[in-house]
Short mmCIF file of C-alpha atoms in Angstrom, two decimals:
data_model
loop_
_atom_site.label_atom_id
_atom_site.label_comp_id
_atom_site.label_asym_id
_atom_site.label_seq_id
_atom_site.Cartn_x
_atom_site.Cartn_y
_atom_site.Cartn_z
CA UNK A 1 -6.18 -12.71 -29.24
CA UNK A 2 -3.11 -12.02 -29.60
CA UNK A 3 -1.27 -8.55 -28.11
CA UNK A 4 0.79 -7.61 -31.18
CA UNK A 5 4.98 -6.66 -31.17
CA UNK A 6 3.73 -2.86 -31.11
CA UNK A 7 1.02 -2.65 -28.83
CA UNK A 8 4.09 -5.11 -25.76
CA UNK A 9 6.60 -2.58 -26.82
CA UNK A 10 4.33 1.01 -27.04
CA UNK A 11 2.63 -0.09 -23.62
CA UNK A 12 5.82 -0.54 -21.85
CA UNK A 13 7.38 2.50 -23.10
CA UNK A 14 5.09 4.62 -22.28
CA UNK A 15 5.31 2.96 -18.96
CA UNK A 16 8.33 3.76 -18.59
CA UNK A 17 8.82 7.50 -20.11
CA UNK A 18 5.70 8.62 -17.83
CA UNK A 19 8.02 6.90 -14.57
CA UNK A 20 10.98 8.42 -15.81
CA UNK A 21 8.70 12.10 -14.95
CA UNK A 22 8.53 10.78 -11.47
CA UNK A 23 11.48 11.69 -9.81
CA UNK A 24 11.45 14.73 -11.75
CA UNK A 25 8.25 16.19 -10.33
CA UNK A 26 8.62 15.37 -6.60
CA UNK A 27 12.38 16.48 -6.62
CA UNK A 28 10.43 20.57 -8.87
CA UNK A 29 7.76 20.00 -6.06
CA UNK A 30 9.94 19.89 -3.52
CA UNK A 31 11.77 23.31 -4.69
CA UNK A 32 9.44 24.78 -5.11
CA UNK A 33 7.41 23.59 -1.33
CA UNK A 34 11.35 25.03 0.08
CA UNK A 35 11.21 28.25 -1.18
CA UNK A 36 8.15 28.95 0.00
CA UNK A 37 8.74 26.92 3.13
CA UNK A 38 5.68 24.74 3.43
CA UNK A 39 7.34 22.11 3.12
CA UNK A 40 5.56 21.06 6.47
CA UNK B 1 17.32 -24.36 -18.06
CA UNK B 2 18.87 -23.68 -14.93
CA UNK B 3 18.18 -21.77 -12.09
CA UNK B 4 20.22 -18.50 -10.81
CA UNK B 5 22.41 -18.75 -7.39
CA UNK B 6 22.88 -15.51 -5.29
CA UNK B 7 23.86 -13.09 -6.57
CA UNK B 8 25.39 -11.24 -4.46
CA UNK B 9 27.63 -13.01 -1.46
CA UNK B 10 25.35 -13.05 1.90
CA UNK B 11 28.41 -10.29 3.15
CA UNK B 12 27.52 -7.93 0.42
CA UNK B 13 24.09 -8.11 2.01
CA UNK B 14 24.25 -8.36 5.39
CA UNK B 15 26.32 -4.32 4.30
CA UNK B 16 23.75 -3.06 2.75
CA UNK B 17 21.25 -4.00 5.10
CA UNK B 18 23.62 -2.49 8.26
CA UNK B 19 24.23 1.28 5.73
CA UNK B 20 20.66 1.55 4.63
CA UNK B 21 19.43 0.46 8.07
CA UNK B 22 21.74 3.44 10.38
CA UNK B 23 19.86 5.72 6.67
CA UNK B 24 16.84 5.48 8.42
CA UNK B 25 17.18 5.31 12.07
CA UNK B 26 19.30 8.04 12.44
CA UNK B 27 17.05 10.07 9.66
CA UNK B 28 13.81 8.89 11.47
CA UNK B 29 15.14 10.11 14.77
CA UNK B 30 16.97 13.75 13.60
CA UNK B 31 12.65 14.50 12.67
CA UNK B 32 11.91 12.97 15.53
CA UNK B 33 13.61 15.73 18.18
CA UNK B 34 11.15 18.12 16.77
CA UNK B 35 7.60 16.69 17.57
CA UNK B 36 6.00 17.97 20.88
CA UNK B 37 3.10 17.07 20.64
CA UNK B 38 0.59 14.02 20.21
CA UNK B 39 -0.84 16.36 16.13
CA UNK B 40 3.54 16.01 15.52
CA UNK B 41 4.24 12.49 16.59
CA UNK B 42 1.04 10.92 14.80
CA UNK B 43 0.19 13.59 12.09
CA UNK B 44 3.15 15.18 11.15
CA UNK B 45 1.97 18.41 12.95
CA UNK B 46 -1.37 18.44 10.06
CA UNK B 47 0.31 20.94 7.90
CA UNK B 48 2.66 18.56 5.33
CA UNK B 49 2.72 21.18 1.72
CA UNK B 50 2.80 19.24 -1.55
CA UNK B 51 6.27 17.67 -2.43
CA UNK B 52 6.12 15.06 0.50
CA UNK B 53 1.74 14.32 0.76
CA UNK B 54 2.40 13.19 -3.33
CA UNK B 55 6.20 11.33 -2.44
CA UNK B 56 4.25 9.06 0.93
CA UNK B 57 1.27 8.57 -1.09
CA UNK B 58 3.02 7.27 -3.49
CA UNK B 59 5.80 5.02 -2.34
CA UNK B 60 3.43 4.00 0.84
CA UNK B 61 1.36 2.59 -2.46
CA UNK B 62 4.57 1.04 -3.29
CA UNK B 63 5.44 -1.99 -1.19
CA UNK B 64 7.32 -5.26 -2.24
CA UNK B 65 4.25 -5.87 -3.56
CA UNK B 66 4.22 -4.38 -6.33
CA UNK B 67 8.71 -4.55 -6.96
CA UNK B 68 8.46 -8.38 -5.98
CA UNK B 69 4.27 -9.45 -6.37
CA UNK B 70 3.49 -6.82 -9.71
CA UNK B 71 6.47 -9.32 -11.59
CA UNK B 72 4.91 -12.69 -10.13
CA UNK B 73 1.39 -11.51 -11.32
CA UNK B 74 2.82 -10.83 -14.87
CA UNK B 75 4.34 -13.99 -14.91
CA UNK B 76 1.46 -15.29 -14.30
CA UNK B 77 -0.92 -13.72 -16.26
CA UNK B 78 0.57 -12.45 -18.91
CA UNK B 79 -0.11 -8.89 -20.17
CA UNK B 80 -2.97 -8.62 -18.01
CA UNK B 81 -1.45 -9.07 -14.64
CA UNK B 82 0.95 -6.28 -15.01
CA UNK B 83 -1.87 -3.46 -16.49
CA UNK B 84 -3.66 -5.03 -13.77
CA UNK B 85 -1.53 -4.41 -10.51
CA UNK B 86 -1.51 -1.10 -12.64
CA UNK B 87 -4.79 0.14 -11.77
CA UNK B 88 -4.22 -0.39 -8.14
CA UNK B 89 -3.74 3.16 -8.29
CA UNK B 90 -7.43 3.62 -9.35
CA UNK B 91 -8.00 3.86 -5.61
CA UNK B 92 -5.63 6.57 -5.27
CA UNK B 93 -7.02 8.77 -8.03
CA UNK B 94 -10.27 8.57 -6.50
CA UNK B 95 -9.35 8.91 -3.19
CA UNK B 96 -8.19 12.44 -3.63
CA UNK B 97 -11.57 13.56 -3.97
CA UNK B 98 -12.46 11.36 -0.64
CA UNK B 99 -9.00 12.55 0.71
CA UNK B 100 -10.71 16.29 0.49
CA UNK B 101 -13.67 15.72 2.15
CA UNK B 102 -12.45 13.82 5.30
CA UNK B 103 -10.91 16.94 6.16
CA UNK B 104 -13.25 18.94 5.78
CA UNK B 105 -15.61 16.48 7.54
CA UNK B 106 -13.23 15.43 10.50
CA UNK B 107 -10.43 18.71 10.93
CA UNK B 108 -9.96 17.11 13.75
CA UNK B 109 -10.23 14.14 13.71
CA UNK B 110 -7.50 10.90 14.10
CA UNK B 111 -8.39 7.96 12.28
CA UNK B 112 -10.41 6.11 9.82
CA UNK B 113 -12.40 4.80 13.13
CA UNK B 114 -12.86 8.19 14.29
CA UNK B 115 -14.83 9.00 11.04
CA UNK B 116 -17.09 4.87 11.45
CA UNK B 117 -17.51 5.27 14.74
CA UNK B 118 -19.18 9.21 14.68
CA UNK B 119 -21.01 8.67 11.04
CA UNK B 120 -22.12 4.79 12.20
CA UNK B 121 -22.36 3.86 15.97
CA UNK B 122 -20.94 1.77 17.63
CA UNK B 123 -21.48 -1.71 15.94
CA UNK B 124 -20.36 -1.04 12.75
CA UNK B 125 -16.72 1.17 14.57
CA UNK B 126 -16.32 -2.47 15.41
CA UNK B 127 -16.79 -4.46 12.53
CA UNK B 128 -14.95 -2.36 10.23
CA UNK B 129 -12.45 -2.05 13.86
CA UNK B 130 -11.61 -6.39 13.04
CA UNK B 131 -12.16 -6.02 9.38
CA UNK B 132 -9.16 -2.78 9.49
CA UNK B 133 -6.68 -4.20 11.64
CA UNK B 134 -6.67 -7.47 10.39
CA UNK B 135 -6.34 -6.11 6.79
CA UNK B 136 -3.69 -4.38 8.55
CA UNK B 137 -1.52 -7.13 10.69
CA UNK B 138 -2.46 -9.71 6.66
CA UNK B 139 0.01 -6.99 4.66
CA UNK B 140 2.06 -6.06 7.83
CA UNK B 141 3.08 -9.81 7.51
CA UNK B 142 2.69 -10.29 3.77
CA UNK B 143 5.61 -7.50 4.13
CA UNK B 144 7.56 -8.94 6.86
CA UNK B 145 8.45 -12.26 4.67
CA UNK B 146 8.62 -10.56 1.80
CA UNK B 147 11.73 -9.79 3.20
CA UNK B 148 13.33 -11.87 4.31
CA UNK B 149 12.59 -14.11 1.13
CA UNK B 150 14.00 -10.40 -0.81
CA UNK B 151 17.48 -11.31 1.10
CA UNK B 152 17.63 -14.61 0.70
CA UNK B 153 16.64 -14.84 -3.18
CA UNK B 154 19.03 -12.54 -3.58
CA UNK B 155 22.00 -13.10 -0.83
CA UNK B 156 21.74 -16.01 0.59
CA UNK B 157 21.09 -14.51 3.96
CA UNK B 158 18.76 -16.42 6.17
CA UNK B 159 15.35 -15.39 5.12
CA UNK B 160 14.34 -15.56 9.20
CA UNK B 161 18.21 -13.06 9.63
CA UNK B 162 16.27 -10.50 7.06
CA UNK B 163 12.83 -10.49 8.21
CA UNK B 164 13.90 -9.83 11.53
CA UNK B 165 16.55 -6.57 10.29
CA UNK B 166 13.98 -5.39 7.93
CA UNK B 167 11.18 -4.83 10.74
CA UNK B 168 13.51 -3.75 13.36
CA UNK B 169 14.91 -1.64 11.34
CA UNK B 170 11.08 0.27 10.21
CA UNK B 171 9.95 -0.28 13.83
CA UNK B 172 13.05 1.82 15.26
CA UNK B 173 12.78 5.35 13.54
CA UNK B 174 8.79 5.49 13.17
CA UNK B 175 9.53 5.00 17.24
CA UNK B 176 11.69 7.68 17.33
CA UNK B 177 10.00 10.18 14.63
CA UNK B 178 6.35 8.90 14.51
CA UNK B 179 4.50 10.29 11.69
CA UNK B 180 7.29 12.90 10.28
CA UNK B 181 10.01 10.34 9.68
CA UNK B 182 8.01 8.47 7.92
CA UNK B 183 7.14 11.25 5.86
CA UNK B 184 11.12 12.24 5.20
CA UNK B 185 12.62 8.87 4.55
CA UNK B 186 9.26 8.09 2.39
CA UNK B 187 10.79 10.54 0.36
CA UNK B 188 14.05 9.43 -0.67
CA UNK B 189 12.48 5.90 -0.78
CA UNK B 190 10.75 6.92 -3.67
CA UNK B 191 13.10 7.74 -5.28
CA UNK B 192 15.87 5.23 -4.80
CA UNK B 193 12.80 2.77 -6.33
CA UNK B 194 12.01 5.03 -8.83
CA UNK B 195 15.50 5.40 -10.40
CA UNK B 196 16.48 1.65 -9.62
CA UNK B 197 12.93 0.72 -11.47
CA UNK B 198 13.70 2.31 -13.94
CA UNK B 199 17.77 1.24 -14.43
CA UNK B 200 16.23 -2.13 -14.79
CA UNK B 201 13.30 -2.46 -17.46
CA UNK B 202 16.06 -0.78 -19.17
CA UNK B 203 19.02 -2.88 -19.50
CA UNK B 204 15.96 -5.54 -19.86
CA UNK B 205 14.75 -4.16 -22.75
CA UNK B 206 18.93 -3.09 -24.31
CA UNK B 207 19.75 -6.90 -22.83
CA UNK B 208 16.70 -8.87 -24.66
CA UNK B 209 14.81 -6.78 -26.12
CA UNK B 210 11.00 -6.62 -26.82
CA UNK B 211 11.33 -8.77 -29.96
CA UNK B 212 12.84 -12.19 -28.97
CA UNK B 213 10.38 -11.07 -25.61
CA UNK B 214 7.78 -11.19 -27.51
CA UNK B 215 8.57 -13.58 -29.93
CA UNK B 216 9.80 -16.56 -27.53
CA UNK B 217 6.06 -15.82 -25.64
CA UNK B 218 4.19 -16.09 -28.63
CA UNK B 219 6.53 -19.81 -28.95
CA UNK B 220 6.87 -21.15 -26.00
CA UNK B 221 3.54 -19.42 -23.45
CA UNK B 222 1.09 -17.74 -25.50
CA UNK B 223 -1.31 -17.45 -22.56
CA UNK B 224 0.64 -15.03 -21.58
CA UNK B 225 0.02 -12.50 -24.62
CA UNK B 226 -3.44 -13.28 -23.98
CA UNK B 227 -6.44 -10.37 -24.64
CA UNK B 228 -8.73 -12.90 -23.71
CA UNK B 229 -7.05 -14.67 -21.05
CA UNK B 230 -10.20 -15.27 -18.87
CA UNK B 231 -8.29 -15.54 -15.03
CA UNK B 232 -6.51 -12.55 -16.15
CA UNK B 233 -8.89 -10.03 -16.71
CA UNK B 234 -11.43 -11.26 -13.44
CA UNK B 235 -7.65 -10.57 -11.30
CA UNK B 236 -7.78 -7.26 -13.92
CA UNK B 237 -11.51 -5.59 -12.32
CA UNK B 238 -10.65 -7.53 -9.03
CA UNK B 239 -7.88 -6.15 -8.52
CA UNK B 240 -8.68 -2.50 -8.84
CA UNK B 241 -11.40 -3.10 -7.11
CA UNK B 242 -8.89 -4.84 -4.24
CA UNK B 243 -6.98 -1.15 -4.24
CA UNK B 244 -9.73 0.37 -3.91
CA UNK B 245 -11.69 -1.17 -0.49
CA UNK B 246 -7.87 -1.27 0.43
CA UNK B 247 -7.11 2.33 0.34
CA UNK B 248 -10.37 3.73 1.55
CA UNK B 249 -10.61 1.80 4.51
CA UNK B 250 -6.94 1.65 6.14
CA UNK B 251 -5.59 4.21 8.37
CA UNK B 252 -2.63 4.85 6.52
CA UNK B 253 -4.44 6.96 3.75
CA UNK B 254 -7.39 8.44 6.41
CA UNK B 255 -4.06 9.90 8.62
CA UNK B 256 -2.73 11.41 5.15
CA UNK B 257 -5.34 13.00 4.94
CA UNK B 258 -5.27 13.94 7.99
CA UNK B 259 -1.39 15.31 8.33
CA UNK B 260 -1.48 16.85 4.73
CA UNK B 261 -1.97 20.91 4.52
CA UNK B 262 -4.89 22.77 3.79
CA UNK B 263 -6.34 22.46 0.46
CA UNK B 264 -3.27 19.62 -0.72
CA UNK B 265 -4.74 16.57 -0.01
CA UNK B 266 -6.63 15.44 -3.78
CA UNK B 267 -4.20 17.51 -5.44
CA UNK B 268 -1.36 15.05 -3.42
CA UNK B 269 -3.37 12.06 -4.62
CA UNK B 270 -4.26 12.57 -7.67
CA UNK B 271 -0.62 12.43 -8.34
CA UNK B 272 0.44 9.85 -6.25
CA UNK B 273 -2.03 8.01 -8.76
CA UNK B 274 -0.55 9.06 -12.21
CA UNK B 275 2.58 8.26 -10.99
CA UNK B 276 2.19 5.23 -9.36
CA UNK B 277 0.25 3.63 -12.50
CA UNK B 278 3.11 3.19 -14.47
CA UNK B 279 4.71 1.40 -11.85
CA UNK B 280 3.69 -2.17 -12.13
CA UNK B 281 4.23 -2.11 -15.62
CA UNK B 282 7.88 -1.26 -15.61
CA UNK B 283 8.91 -3.40 -12.56
CA UNK B 284 6.12 -6.72 -14.29
CA UNK B 285 7.95 -6.87 -17.50
CA UNK B 286 11.29 -7.65 -16.57
CA UNK B 287 8.92 -10.47 -15.42
CA UNK B 288 8.16 -11.62 -19.16
CA UNK B 289 11.80 -12.13 -21.19
CA UNK B 290 12.59 -14.77 -18.31
CA UNK B 291 11.53 -17.73 -21.12
CA UNK B 292 14.26 -15.54 -23.03
CA UNK B 293 17.18 -16.31 -20.65
CA UNK B 294 16.29 -19.48 -19.63
CA UNK B 295 16.20 -19.05 -15.74
CA UNK B 296 13.96 -21.99 -14.16
CA UNK B 297 12.24 -20.04 -11.51
CA UNK B 298 11.15 -21.98 -8.56
CA UNK B 299 8.39 -19.87 -6.65
CA UNK B 300 7.27 -16.91 -9.31
CA UNK B 301 7.11 -14.11 -6.02
CA UNK B 302 10.86 -14.76 -7.07
CA UNK B 303 11.01 -13.84 -10.86
CA UNK B 304 11.29 -10.49 -10.40
CA UNK B 305 15.53 -10.52 -8.05
CA UNK B 306 16.28 -13.46 -10.26
CA UNK B 307 15.98 -11.70 -14.17
CA UNK B 308 17.54 -8.20 -12.97
CA UNK B 309 20.00 -10.57 -11.07
CA UNK B 310 20.31 -11.82 -14.41
CA UNK B 311 20.36 -9.31 -16.81
CA UNK B 312 22.33 -6.56 -14.37
CA UNK B 313 25.28 -9.66 -12.68
CA UNK B 314 26.08 -8.33 -8.90
CA UNK B 315 25.27 -4.44 -9.65
CA UNK B 316 22.25 -5.69 -10.77
CA UNK B 317 21.70 -7.86 -7.61
CA UNK B 318 22.29 -4.32 -5.59
CA UNK B 319 20.31 -2.16 -6.93
CA UNK B 320 17.05 -4.70 -6.40
CA UNK B 321 18.15 -5.47 -2.82
CA UNK B 322 18.76 -1.69 -2.57
CA UNK B 323 15.08 -0.59 -4.81
CA UNK B 324 13.02 -3.76 -2.30
CA UNK B 325 14.69 -2.74 0.65
CA UNK B 326 13.15 0.70 -0.04
CA UNK B 327 9.45 -0.45 -1.00
CA UNK B 328 9.30 -2.66 1.78
CA UNK B 329 10.61 -0.20 4.34
CA UNK B 330 8.25 2.49 2.87
CA UNK B 331 5.01 0.62 3.47
CA UNK B 332 6.64 -0.74 6.76
CA UNK B 333 7.22 2.66 8.37
CA UNK B 334 3.80 3.89 7.05
CA UNK B 335 1.94 1.05 7.79
CA UNK B 336 3.32 0.77 11.79
CA UNK B 337 2.33 4.30 12.26
CA UNK B 338 -1.22 4.10 10.69
CA UNK B 339 -1.46 1.39 12.91
CA UNK B 340 -0.88 2.57 15.95
CA UNK B 341 -2.68 5.14 15.33
CA UNK B 342 -5.59 2.93 15.49
CA UNK B 343 -4.86 0.63 18.47
CA UNK B 344 -4.50 3.88 19.85
CA UNK B 345 -7.07 6.57 19.16
CA UNK B 346 -9.71 3.34 18.92
CA UNK B 347 -9.34 0.78 21.43
CA UNK B 348 -6.83 1.87 23.89
CA UNK B 349 -8.94 5.41 24.39
CA UNK B 350 -12.19 4.37 22.96
CA UNK B 351 -12.54 1.15 24.51
CA UNK B 352 -9.97 0.16 27.39
CA UNK B 353 -9.26 4.26 28.52
CA UNK B 354 -11.26 6.65 27.43
CA UNK B 355 -10.53 9.44 29.41
CA UNK B 356 -7.11 9.13 28.54
CA UNK B 357 -4.97 12.33 27.73
CA UNK B 358 -3.21 13.16 25.20
CA UNK B 359 -0.26 12.78 26.70
CA UNK B 360 -1.51 9.21 27.79
CA UNK B 361 -1.94 8.74 23.91
CA UNK B 362 1.60 9.52 22.83
CA UNK B 363 2.83 6.81 24.85
CA UNK B 364 0.33 4.01 24.50
CA UNK B 365 1.04 4.95 20.68
CA UNK B 366 4.69 3.69 20.74
CA UNK B 367 4.04 1.13 23.05
CA UNK B 368 1.81 -0.15 20.75
CA UNK B 369 4.92 0.05 17.60
CA UNK B 370 6.30 -1.84 18.89
CA UNK B 371 4.27 -4.72 19.75
CA UNK B 372 3.19 -4.67 16.13
CA UNK B 373 7.22 -5.11 15.17
CA UNK B 374 6.92 -7.57 17.82
CA UNK B 375 3.49 -9.12 16.84
CA UNK B 376 4.19 -9.49 12.01
CA UNK B 377 8.03 -10.73 14.12
CA UNK B 378 6.23 -13.90 15.48
CA UNK B 379 3.97 -14.59 12.80
CA UNK B 380 6.34 -13.22 9.77
CA UNK B 381 8.77 -16.35 12.12
CA UNK B 382 5.72 -19.17 10.14
CA UNK B 383 6.27 -18.33 6.88
CA UNK B 384 2.65 -19.07 6.49
CA UNK B 385 1.25 -18.99 2.61
CA UNK B 386 2.24 -16.81 -0.17
CA UNK B 387 3.16 -13.04 -1.21
CA UNK B 388 -0.20 -12.88 -2.90
CA UNK B 389 -2.48 -15.58 -1.74
CA UNK B 390 -1.79 -14.22 2.17
CA UNK B 391 -2.73 -10.23 -0.05
CA UNK B 392 -5.57 -11.57 -1.85
CA UNK B 393 -7.24 -13.24 0.74
CA UNK B 394 -7.22 -9.82 2.75
CA UNK B 395 -9.35 -8.83 -0.24
CA UNK B 396 -12.56 -10.05 1.13
CA UNK B 397 -12.60 -8.15 4.44
CA UNK B 398 -10.94 -4.94 2.30
CA UNK B 399 -14.01 -4.14 -0.59
CA UNK B 400 -16.50 -4.80 1.43
CA UNK B 401 -16.25 -1.34 3.38
CA UNK B 402 -16.22 0.70 0.08
CA UNK B 403 -19.43 2.01 -0.32
CA UNK B 404 -20.22 1.75 2.97
CA UNK B 405 -17.57 4.39 3.16
CA UNK B 406 -18.00 6.27 -0.10
CA UNK B 407 -21.83 6.66 0.80
CA UNK B 408 -20.85 7.77 4.15
CA UNK B 409 -19.02 10.56 3.61
CA UNK B 410 -21.09 12.51 1.14
CA UNK B 411 -24.79 11.25 1.38
CA UNK B 412 -27.44 11.20 4.46
CA UNK B 413 -29.26 8.58 3.96
CA UNK B 414 -26.60 4.78 4.33
CA UNK B 415 -28.17 3.22 7.59
CA UNK B 416 -26.44 2.13 10.38
CA UNK B 417 -27.68 -1.17 10.46
CA UNK B 418 -27.12 -1.58 6.51
CA UNK B 419 -23.60 -1.04 6.47
CA UNK B 420 -22.99 -3.41 10.16
CA UNK B 421 -24.62 -6.23 7.82
CA UNK B 422 -23.17 -4.59 3.89
CA UNK B 423 -19.90 -5.59 5.78
CA UNK B 424 -20.65 -9.08 7.49
CA UNK B 425 -22.04 -10.29 4.68
CA UNK B 426 -20.29 -9.19 1.80
CA UNK B 427 -16.81 -10.42 3.88
CA UNK B 428 -18.60 -13.49 4.69
CA UNK B 429 -19.71 -14.48 0.79
CA UNK B 430 -16.09 -12.50 -0.21
CA UNK B 431 -14.17 -15.29 2.25
CA UNK B 432 -16.41 -18.28 0.53
CA UNK B 433 -16.62 -16.58 -3.62
CA UNK B 434 -12.19 -17.22 -2.49
CA UNK B 435 -12.36 -20.47 -1.27
CA UNK B 436 -14.87 -21.50 -4.06
CA UNK B 437 -13.37 -20.54 -6.95
CA UNK B 438 -10.16 -18.18 -6.38
CA UNK B 439 -8.54 -15.58 -4.50
CA UNK B 440 -9.44 -13.41 -8.11
CA UNK B 441 -12.99 -12.67 -7.81
CA UNK B 442 -13.59 -12.00 -3.78
CA UNK B 443 -13.11 -8.78 -3.63
CA UNK B 444 -15.35 -8.77 -6.61
CA UNK B 445 -18.09 -10.68 -4.56
CA UNK B 446 -17.54 -8.31 -1.49
CA UNK B 447 -17.77 -5.31 -2.87
CA UNK B 448 -20.74 -6.57 -5.07
CA UNK B 449 -22.87 -7.32 -2.88
CA UNK B 450 -21.64 -5.07 0.32
CA UNK B 451 -23.21 -2.14 -2.31
CA UNK B 452 -26.88 -4.54 -2.54
CA UNK B 453 -26.72 -5.27 0.75
CA UNK B 454 -26.17 -1.19 2.13
CA UNK B 455 -28.47 0.01 -1.11
CA UNK B 456 -31.74 -1.77 -0.01
CA UNK B 457 -31.63 -1.93 4.09
CA UNK B 458 -30.69 1.84 3.58
CA UNK B 459 -34.05 2.53 2.45
CA UNK B 460 -36.34 -0.04 5.35
CA UNK B 461 -33.46 1.95 7.33
CA UNK B 462 -34.57 5.86 6.66
CA UNK B 463 -33.30 7.70 8.22
CA UNK B 464 -30.91 11.24 7.43
CA UNK B 465 -27.82 11.60 9.03
CA UNK B 466 -26.74 14.90 9.98
CA UNK B 467 -23.46 16.08 8.76
CA UNK B 468 -23.12 19.06 10.90
CA UNK B 469 -22.07 16.27 13.88
CA UNK B 470 -19.21 15.02 13.12
CA UNK B 471 -17.61 18.65 13.29
CA UNK B 472 -17.11 18.08 16.93
CA UNK B 473 -14.29 17.04 19.14
CA UNK B 474 -14.90 14.68 21.31
CA UNK B 475 -12.99 11.85 22.57
CA UNK B 476 -14.45 8.38 21.33
#
């Protein structure tokens, strides 16, 4: 059973979109922690 | 078909290594100045916030094995290879409730060994230490070798030189800054890794395209798109259990659970798992473009850098070089720090000098980091095995610890003898299956055997543990 072009494309693009959101999340958390004085 | 020459000149490779090495070392030195006590050095003051906590959990799990072995396994096992590798995130996700429980049960704990000793006694503790230290050395050697291979593949610099520089740099800044330096550099390294992976994946899609990749694979390598590829499906479950075993037992993750601020551990591991989940797919996907690009891959563990170099030329090679160097450093530093903690707390204070003060342990910890670096360097010189086989060899060891840890954290019934027998029998039969069947079943067998032995033998022991006894601050 072969994965279809559509599923293969969707799998990769969804993963890539999630990867793109990660740095934004980390920077947002850093700003919040910094403002609260809770970095360390 | 043709192989790809090194896309970077040795001079450029050396320049990148020197620049980033200086950045990490200066950063480590700066952060190390704030360390005053053993808690500061080993556990970053036990007060790490959510941003640093999430980034360090994620960065440590994004190793050279994610950026180099994920493409390798995708190249060998196809779609299931990259999906299977991404299930390594399950370990991080499942560790979230454990991290909360660990901090609550052992507020003054230092290592995973602390828990095993107090929960299961001396015999189980020693068996666990053998497993944990064997795994730590396996991972260290795997990372050191990956560093040498990366440098050699991308820039033509000698394997031994690249490996030596990377180990030296990580030892330097971990030695100077302790866990605080490790965590802060992890944050920066995480951003570098993610951005690099995004750039490479997007440019592979732009230059080759899904349609071309899919069509070429269907014609020439249909097994890579096969959803019923038996070895790949076994790999998927094996990798899931291997990842869970690695995270549940390793002091790399336990020391972070102790280091994170109150009520932060569970959130941090959950977020890190969700952020890590797609990275092997994005990093592994590029390997499937190799046939479309007419790249002859001399060794499967080089496929990722080769594809990136082919598609992006020298700029791509620079990006890959920086990404993999960051990934290596983010894991090597964590492993050095956590293994040094384990040896200091459980071997030095636990076995050799029970009356050692915190000041003695601080000195011993620094000495151990140095010795670990030297030991790893000496073993990496031998270049023993391919990255994946070395990594999966340890799967038989770590998977045997999953149930003793999970049951031991949450239930009173697991017995001392039962978990000792479970770890030994799981490891032995896991290793037997590794050699008799293949690397993709070692963790599965080890985990299953350990589960059965823990359950059956605990029935016979008929002893209920008192969790309040874990709260004491006694030394080993």
